[in-house]
């Protein structure tokens, strides 16, 4: 049903895939061995750049000027791709959060940089998420051990968020922020991690400890199908390619035992899978 391409990305904790439509590239991160990774779809070349930032990294955001914002345990920095330099940008955390709260998943919508924050040990409900607009941060919700997602459908006015520790995905109405549980996964399905949307009312979910990606039909609120993967801890999903009909998937090698590695030997690799669906376009962020 699906055609696989496997990228030997060797990520300890691969995350935060974004499609760069101007150059037909994919950018993503290794959060634990801090690095920024580019993959040229045209040339099939993978380039990994080590970053002098304190782990864990959180997310990468492409900017309109072809630079990138990268979040880490040291705050947010701007990476200049041509000069290969990092410059401090901002830190939305409060002083009393600097030792306990780390940056995690995020996305971009029109003029908004969406940021998730998690408890560094993932044991206390201190995480929260919201958006940064003109250097002002607006909190949408809090009380999470781990903040994953979000995925945003601006036309329909919905935001989707993964509460990984509670195995749940929530739907928020962007107008009034009313929240409801979209789906709760069973223990044998793993934990919901990164998510992305297609244009046929589907939400795609990466399953940490679940060795799969699933598609949730947002009409029925049920899983249409699963894509089994030879990697145990699946971390993020996003649509890539000129037609936005390929799914790019990152995985992690951490927390994969030697026994598991026999069955999931591509843990730490990344995958590109052709689908019958088209993803919603995620914009570059416009710095003002």
Tab-separated table of C-alpha atoms in Angstrom:
chain	number	residue	atom	x	y	z
A	1	UNK	CA	0.000	0.000	0.000
A	2	UNK	CA	2.901	2.348	0.746
A	3	UNK	CA	6.312	2.947	-0.817
A	4	UNK	CA	9.095	3.438	1.756
A	5	UNK	CA	12.363	5.321	1.516
A	6	UNK	CA	14.618	4.903	4.547
A	7	UNK	CA	17.103	7.649	5.426
A	8	UNK	CA	20.053	6.609	7.551
A	9	UNK	CA	19.814	9.724	9.717
A	10	UNK	CA	21.301	8.036	12.813
A	11	UNK	CA	19.265	10.194	15.185
A	12	UNK	CA	19.354	9.524	18.911
A	13	UNK	CA	16.064	11.422	19.147
A	14	UNK	CA	14.874	12.630	15.749
A	15	UNK	CA	12.154	15.290	15.852
A	16	UNK	CA	10.597	18.412	14.392
A	17	UNK	CA	10.393	17.720	10.673
A	18	UNK	CA	9.455	20.694	8.457
A	19	UNK	CA	9.155	20.858	4.681
A	20	UNK	CA	11.050	23.689	2.970
A	21	UNK	CA	8.987	24.183	-0.187
A	22	UNK	CA	11.298	26.842	-1.660
A	23	UNK	CA	14.245	24.460	-1.913
A	24	UNK	CA	12.427	21.098	-1.826
A	25	UNK	CA	14.238	20.098	1.335
A	26	UNK	CA	13.337	18.687	4.723
A	27	UNK	CA	14.790	20.101	7.930
A	28	UNK	CA	14.688	18.281	11.264
A	29	UNK	CA	16.609	17.870	14.537
A	30	UNK	CA	18.399	15.406	16.754
A	31	UNK	CA	17.335	16.610	20.197
A	32	UNK	CA	19.798	14.594	22.271
A	33	UNK	CA	22.935	14.899	20.155
A	34	UNK	CA	22.159	18.509	19.231
A	35	UNK	CA	22.201	18.806	15.480
A	36	UNK	CA	20.315	20.416	12.613
A	37	UNK	CA	19.717	18.076	9.695
A	38	UNK	CA	18.808	18.893	6.090
A	39	UNK	CA	17.701	16.413	3.471
A	40	UNK	CA	17.599	17.439	-0.193
A	41	UNK	CA	14.745	15.592	-1.879
A	42	UNK	CA	16.088	16.473	-5.339
A	43	UNK	CA	19.672	15.341	-4.693
A	44	UNK	CA	18.950	12.715	-2.026
A	45	UNK	CA	21.707	14.198	0.142
A	46	UNK	CA	21.524	14.342	3.932
A	47	UNK	CA	23.586	16.978	5.757
A	48	UNK	CA	23.996	17.028	9.538
A	49	UNK	CA	25.271	20.119	11.367
A	50	UNK	CA	26.307	19.881	15.019
A	51	UNK	CA	24.976	22.687	17.208
A	52	UNK	CA	26.643	24.127	20.285
A	53	UNK	CA	23.425	24.297	22.279
A	54	UNK	CA	22.581	22.640	25.571
A	55	UNK	CA	20.432	19.536	25.150
A	56	UNK	CA	17.681	18.781	24.741
A	57	UNK	CA	16.785	20.763	21.666
A	58	UNK	CA	13.090	21.488	21.251
A	59	UNK	CA	11.982	22.511	17.785
A	60	UNK	CA	13.128	24.136	14.546
A	61	UNK	CA	11.121	26.866	12.799
A	62	UNK	CA	11.934	27.984	9.207
A	63	UNK	CA	11.918	31.772	8.763
A	64	UNK	CA	10.988	33.843	5.724
A	65	UNK	CA	14.589	35.045	5.403
A	66	UNK	CA	15.849	31.449	5.040
A	67	UNK	CA	17.205	31.353	8.584
A	68	UNK	CA	15.810	29.215	11.412
A	69	UNK	CA	14.711	29.595	14.994
A	70	UNK	CA	15.899	26.668	17.115
A	71	UNK	CA	14.681	26.146	20.668
A	72	UNK	CA	16.786	24.359	23.272
A	73	UNK	CA	17.382	24.194	27.019
A	74	UNK	CA	19.190	27.536	26.592
A	75	UNK	CA	16.189	29.314	25.093
A	76	UNK	CA	15.572	30.234	21.473
A	77	UNK	CA	18.324	31.064	18.981
A	78	UNK	CA	18.390	32.123	15.341
A	79	UNK	CA	20.534	29.968	13.101
A	80	UNK	CA	21.994	31.701	10.044
A	81	UNK	CA	22.355	28.997	7.435
A	82	UNK	CA	24.815	30.857	5.212
A	83	UNK	CA	27.108	31.934	8.036
A	84	UNK	CA	26.453	28.847	10.166
A	85	UNK	CA	26.090	31.011	13.262
A	86	UNK	CA	23.748	31.051	16.249
A	87	UNK	CA	22.393	34.231	17.814
A	88	UNK	CA	20.247	34.429	20.934
A	89	UNK	CA	16.650	35.408	20.169
A	90	UNK	CA	14.308	34.966	23.129
A	91	UNK	CA	13.240	32.805	26.063
A	92	UNK	CA	9.568	32.691	27.010
A	93	UNK	CA	10.186	30.765	30.235
A	94	UNK	CA	10.086	32.495	33.599
A	95	UNK	CA	13.184	32.561	35.790
A	96	UNK	CA	11.812	29.912	38.134
A	97	UNK	CA	11.199	27.567	35.177
A	98	UNK	CA	14.710	27.530	33.713
A	99	UNK	CA	15.863	24.421	35.581
A	100	UNK	CA	12.696	22.348	35.209
A	101	UNK	CA	11.027	23.276	31.911
A	102	UNK	CA	12.361	22.467	28.446
A	103	UNK	CA	11.174	23.384	24.978
A	104	UNK	CA	9.512	20.698	22.904
A	105	UNK	CA	7.242	20.394	19.855
A	106	UNK	CA	5.798	23.322	17.921
A	107	UNK	CA	4.485	24.516	14.587
A	108	UNK	CA	3.747	27.691	12.614
A	109	UNK	CA	0.497	29.363	11.608
A	110	UNK	CA	-0.082	32.809	10.116
A	111	UNK	CA	2.113	35.236	12.100
A	112	UNK	CA	2.236	32.852	15.065
A	113	UNK	CA	5.023	30.661	16.374
A	114	UNK	CA	3.489	27.798	18.352
A	115	UNK	CA	5.625	26.546	21.215
A	116	UNK	CA	5.260	23.584	23.543
A	117	UNK	CA	7.104	23.212	26.837
A	118	UNK	CA	7.554	20.088	28.953
A	119	UNK	CA	8.792	19.099	32.381
A	120	UNK	CA	12.431	18.134	31.866
A	121	UNK	CA	11.971	14.793	33.667
A	122	UNK	CA	8.449	14.318	32.281
A	123	UNK	CA	7.169	13.522	35.772
A	124	UNK	CA	5.315	16.701	36.829
A	125	UNK	CA	2.376	18.452	35.168
A	126	UNK	CA	4.306	21.687	34.630
A	127	UNK	CA	4.251	21.780	30.833
A	128	UNK	CA	2.177	24.161	28.736
A	129	UNK	CA	1.800	25.438	25.184
A	130	UNK	CA	0.774	28.551	23.321
A	131	UNK	CA	2.003	30.938	20.654
A	132	UNK	CA	4.526	33.723	20.267
A	133	UNK	CA	3.422	36.764	18.286
A	134	UNK	CA	5.643	39.846	18.048
A	135	UNK	CA	7.633	38.575	21.068
A	136	UNK	CA	4.473	38.324	23.190
A	137	UNK	CA	3.677	34.802	24.387
A	138	UNK	CA	0.045	33.743	24.850
A	139	UNK	CA	-0.611	30.557	26.854
A	140	UNK	CA	-3.396	28.343	25.473
A	141	UNK	CA	-3.369	25.485	27.986
A	142	UNK	CA	-1.168	24.049	30.740
A	143	UNK	CA	-0.852	21.101	33.098
A	144	UNK	CA	1.056	18.594	30.927
A	145	UNK	CA	4.073	16.421	31.603
A	146	UNK	CA	4.942	16.407	27.910
A	147	UNK	CA	3.742	18.860	25.268
A	148	UNK	CA	3.543	17.444	21.727
A	149	UNK	CA	2.089	18.869	18.546
A	150	UNK	CA	0.178	21.012	17.876
A	151	UNK	CA	-1.313	20.719	14.402
A	152	UNK	CA	-3.509	23.565	13.188
A	153	UNK	CA	-6.320	23.819	10.648
A	154	UNK	CA	-6.823	27.570	10.348
A	155	UNK	CA	-9.626	27.324	7.776
A	156	UNK	CA	-11.770	25.096	9.966
A	157	UNK	CA	-10.632	26.802	13.155
A	158	UNK	CA	-9.266	23.809	15.057
A	159	UNK	CA	-6.053	22.974	16.860
A	160	UNK	CA	-4.966	19.444	17.782
A	161	UNK	CA	-2.591	18.631	20.634
A	162	UNK	CA	-0.919	15.443	21.921
A	163	UNK	CA	-0.943	14.903	25.661
A	164	UNK	CA	1.531	12.038	25.446
A	165	UNK	CA	1.609	11.054	29.113
A	166	UNK	CA	-2.190	10.628	29.134
A	167	UNK	CA	-2.198	8.849	25.743
A	168	UNK	CA	-4.711	11.432	24.512
A	169	UNK	CA	-5.173	13.859	21.659
A	170	UNK	CA	-7.291	16.958	22.262
A	171	UNK	CA	-9.166	19.209	19.873
A	172	UNK	CA	-9.411	22.941	20.624
A	173	UNK	CA	-11.764	25.416	19.005
A	174	UNK	CA	-9.501	28.335	18.073
A	175	UNK	CA	-12.279	30.886	18.555
A	176	UNK	CA	-13.265	30.086	22.128
A	177	UNK	CA	-10.542	27.543	23.103
A	178	UNK	CA	-13.161	24.972	24.064
A	179	UNK	CA	-11.349	21.655	24.520
A	180	UNK	CA	-12.475	18.076	24.073
A	181	UNK	CA	-10.777	14.709	23.897
A	182	UNK	CA	-10.555	13.496	20.318
A	183	UNK	CA	-9.137	10.052	21.045
A	184	UNK	CA	-7.418	8.109	23.817
A	185	UNK	CA	-5.021	5.352	22.816
A	186	UNK	CA	-4.745	1.942	24.425
A	187	UNK	CA	-1.523	0.940	26.144
A	188	UNK	CA	-0.515	-1.483	23.399
A	189	UNK	CA	-0.719	1.326	20.813
A	190	UNK	CA	2.089	3.330	22.381
A	191	UNK	CA	1.896	7.047	23.132
A	192	UNK	CA	0.862	9.831	20.715
A	193	UNK	CA	3.788	12.074	19.815
A	194	UNK	CA	4.028	14.357	16.767
A	195	UNK	CA	0.944	15.003	14.612
A	196	UNK	CA	0.057	16.516	11.248
A	197	UNK	CA	-3.066	17.135	9.143
A	198	UNK	CA	-4.129	16.251	5.618
A	199	UNK	CA	-6.740	17.988	3.458
A	200	UNK	CA	-9.242	15.115	3.689
A	201	UNK	CA	-10.033	15.618	7.363
A	202	UNK	CA	-7.369	13.266	8.642
A	203	UNK	CA	-4.923	13.601	11.522
A	204	UNK	CA	-1.706	11.576	11.316
A	205	UNK	CA	-0.063	10.496	14.556
A	206	UNK	CA	3.436	9.244	15.398
A	207	UNK	CA	3.323	6.499	18.062
A	208	UNK	CA	6.166	6.526	20.602
A	209	UNK	CA	6.751	2.920	21.748
A	210	UNK	CA	4.179	1.898	19.146
A	211	UNK	CA	6.290	1.304	15.992
A	212	UNK	CA	3.682	2.906	13.754
A	213	UNK	CA	1.988	5.950	12.314
A	214	UNK	CA	-1.800	6.041	12.295
A	215	UNK	CA	-4.401	8.172	10.537
A	216	UNK	CA	-7.404	9.346	12.546
A	217	UNK	CA	-10.564	10.166	10.615
A	218	UNK	CA	-11.712	13.413	12.218
A	219	UNK	CA	-15.320	12.761	11.229
A	220	UNK	CA	-15.617	9.357	12.869
A	221	UNK	CA	-12.871	9.978	15.479
A	222	UNK	CA	-11.567	6.520	14.733
A	223	UNK	CA	-8.338	5.202	13.232
A	224	UNK	CA	-8.604	4.522	9.501
A	225	UNK	CA	-5.374	2.538	9.266
A	226	UNK	CA	-1.856	2.099	10.656
A	227	UNK	CA	1.508	2.098	8.926
A	228	UNK	CA	3.818	-0.318	10.741
A	229	UNK	CA	7.455	0.780	10.898
A	230	UNK	CA	10.743	-1.025	11.673
A	231	UNK	CA	11.457	1.516	14.427
A	232	UNK	CA	9.985	1.347	17.920
A	233	UNK	CA	9.860	4.991	19.001
A	234	UNK	CA	8.227	7.089	16.274
A	235	UNK	CA	8.424	10.795	17.054
A	236	UNK	CA	7.140	13.156	14.358
A	237	UNK	CA	5.247	13.249	11.063
A	238	UNK	CA	4.852	15.946	8.425
A	239	UNK	CA	3.911	16.092	4.743
A	240	UNK	CA	6.679	16.882	2.263
A	241	UNK	CA	7.342	17.049	-1.470
A	242	UNK	CA	6.182	19.326	-4.277
A	243	UNK	CA	2.684	17.829	-4.084
A	244	UNK	CA	2.757	17.460	-0.283
A	245	UNK	CA	1.749	13.827	-0.711
A	246	UNK	CA	4.704	12.168	0.985
A	247	UNK	CA	4.911	11.639	4.714
A	248	UNK	CA	8.241	12.337	6.438
A	249	UNK	CA	8.684	10.452	9.708
A	250	UNK	CA	11.387	10.735	12.366
A	251	UNK	CA	12.258	8.135	14.993
A	252	UNK	CA	14.524	7.718	18.016
A	253	UNK	CA	17.119	5.142	18.988
A	254	UNK	CA	17.031	6.043	22.676
A	255	UNK	CA	14.930	3.894	24.999
A	256	UNK	CA	15.211	0.987	22.572
A	257	UNK	CA	16.694	-2.118	24.173
A	258	UNK	CA	19.089	-4.491	22.409
A	259	UNK	CA	16.252	-6.989	22.206
A	260	UNK	CA	13.969	-4.420	20.609
A	261	UNK	CA	16.702	-3.415	18.158
A	262	UNK	CA	16.625	-6.913	16.696
A	263	UNK	CA	13.008	-6.361	15.673
A	264	UNK	CA	13.245	-2.605	15.066
A	265	UNK	CA	16.637	-2.306	13.454
A	266	UNK	CA	15.864	1.019	11.794
A	267	UNK	CA	15.258	2.838	15.078
A	268	UNK	CA	16.952	6.227	14.687
A	269	UNK	CA	16.372	6.267	10.934
A	270	UNK	CA	13.873	8.507	9.138
A	271	UNK	CA	11.262	7.496	6.575
A	272	UNK	CA	9.611	9.019	3.516
A	273	UNK	CA	6.352	7.352	2.511
A	274	UNK	CA	4.191	8.114	-0.513
A	275	UNK	CA	0.505	8.424	0.359
A	276	UNK	CA	-2.827	9.037	-1.353
A	277	UNK	CA	-3.285	12.182	0.744
A	278	UNK	CA	-2.165	15.802	0.571
A	279	UNK	CA	-0.940	17.599	3.657
A	280	UNK	CA	-1.937	21.064	4.828
A	281	UNK	CA	0.791	23.555	4.005
A	282	UNK	CA	2.721	24.913	6.990
A	283	UNK	CA	4.071	28.436	6.330
A	284	UNK	CA	7.469	29.918	7.004
A	285	UNK	CA	7.472	32.256	10.009
A	286	UNK	CA	7.542	35.969	9.232
A	287	UNK	CA	9.846	37.765	11.648
A	288	UNK	CA	8.769	41.325	12.391
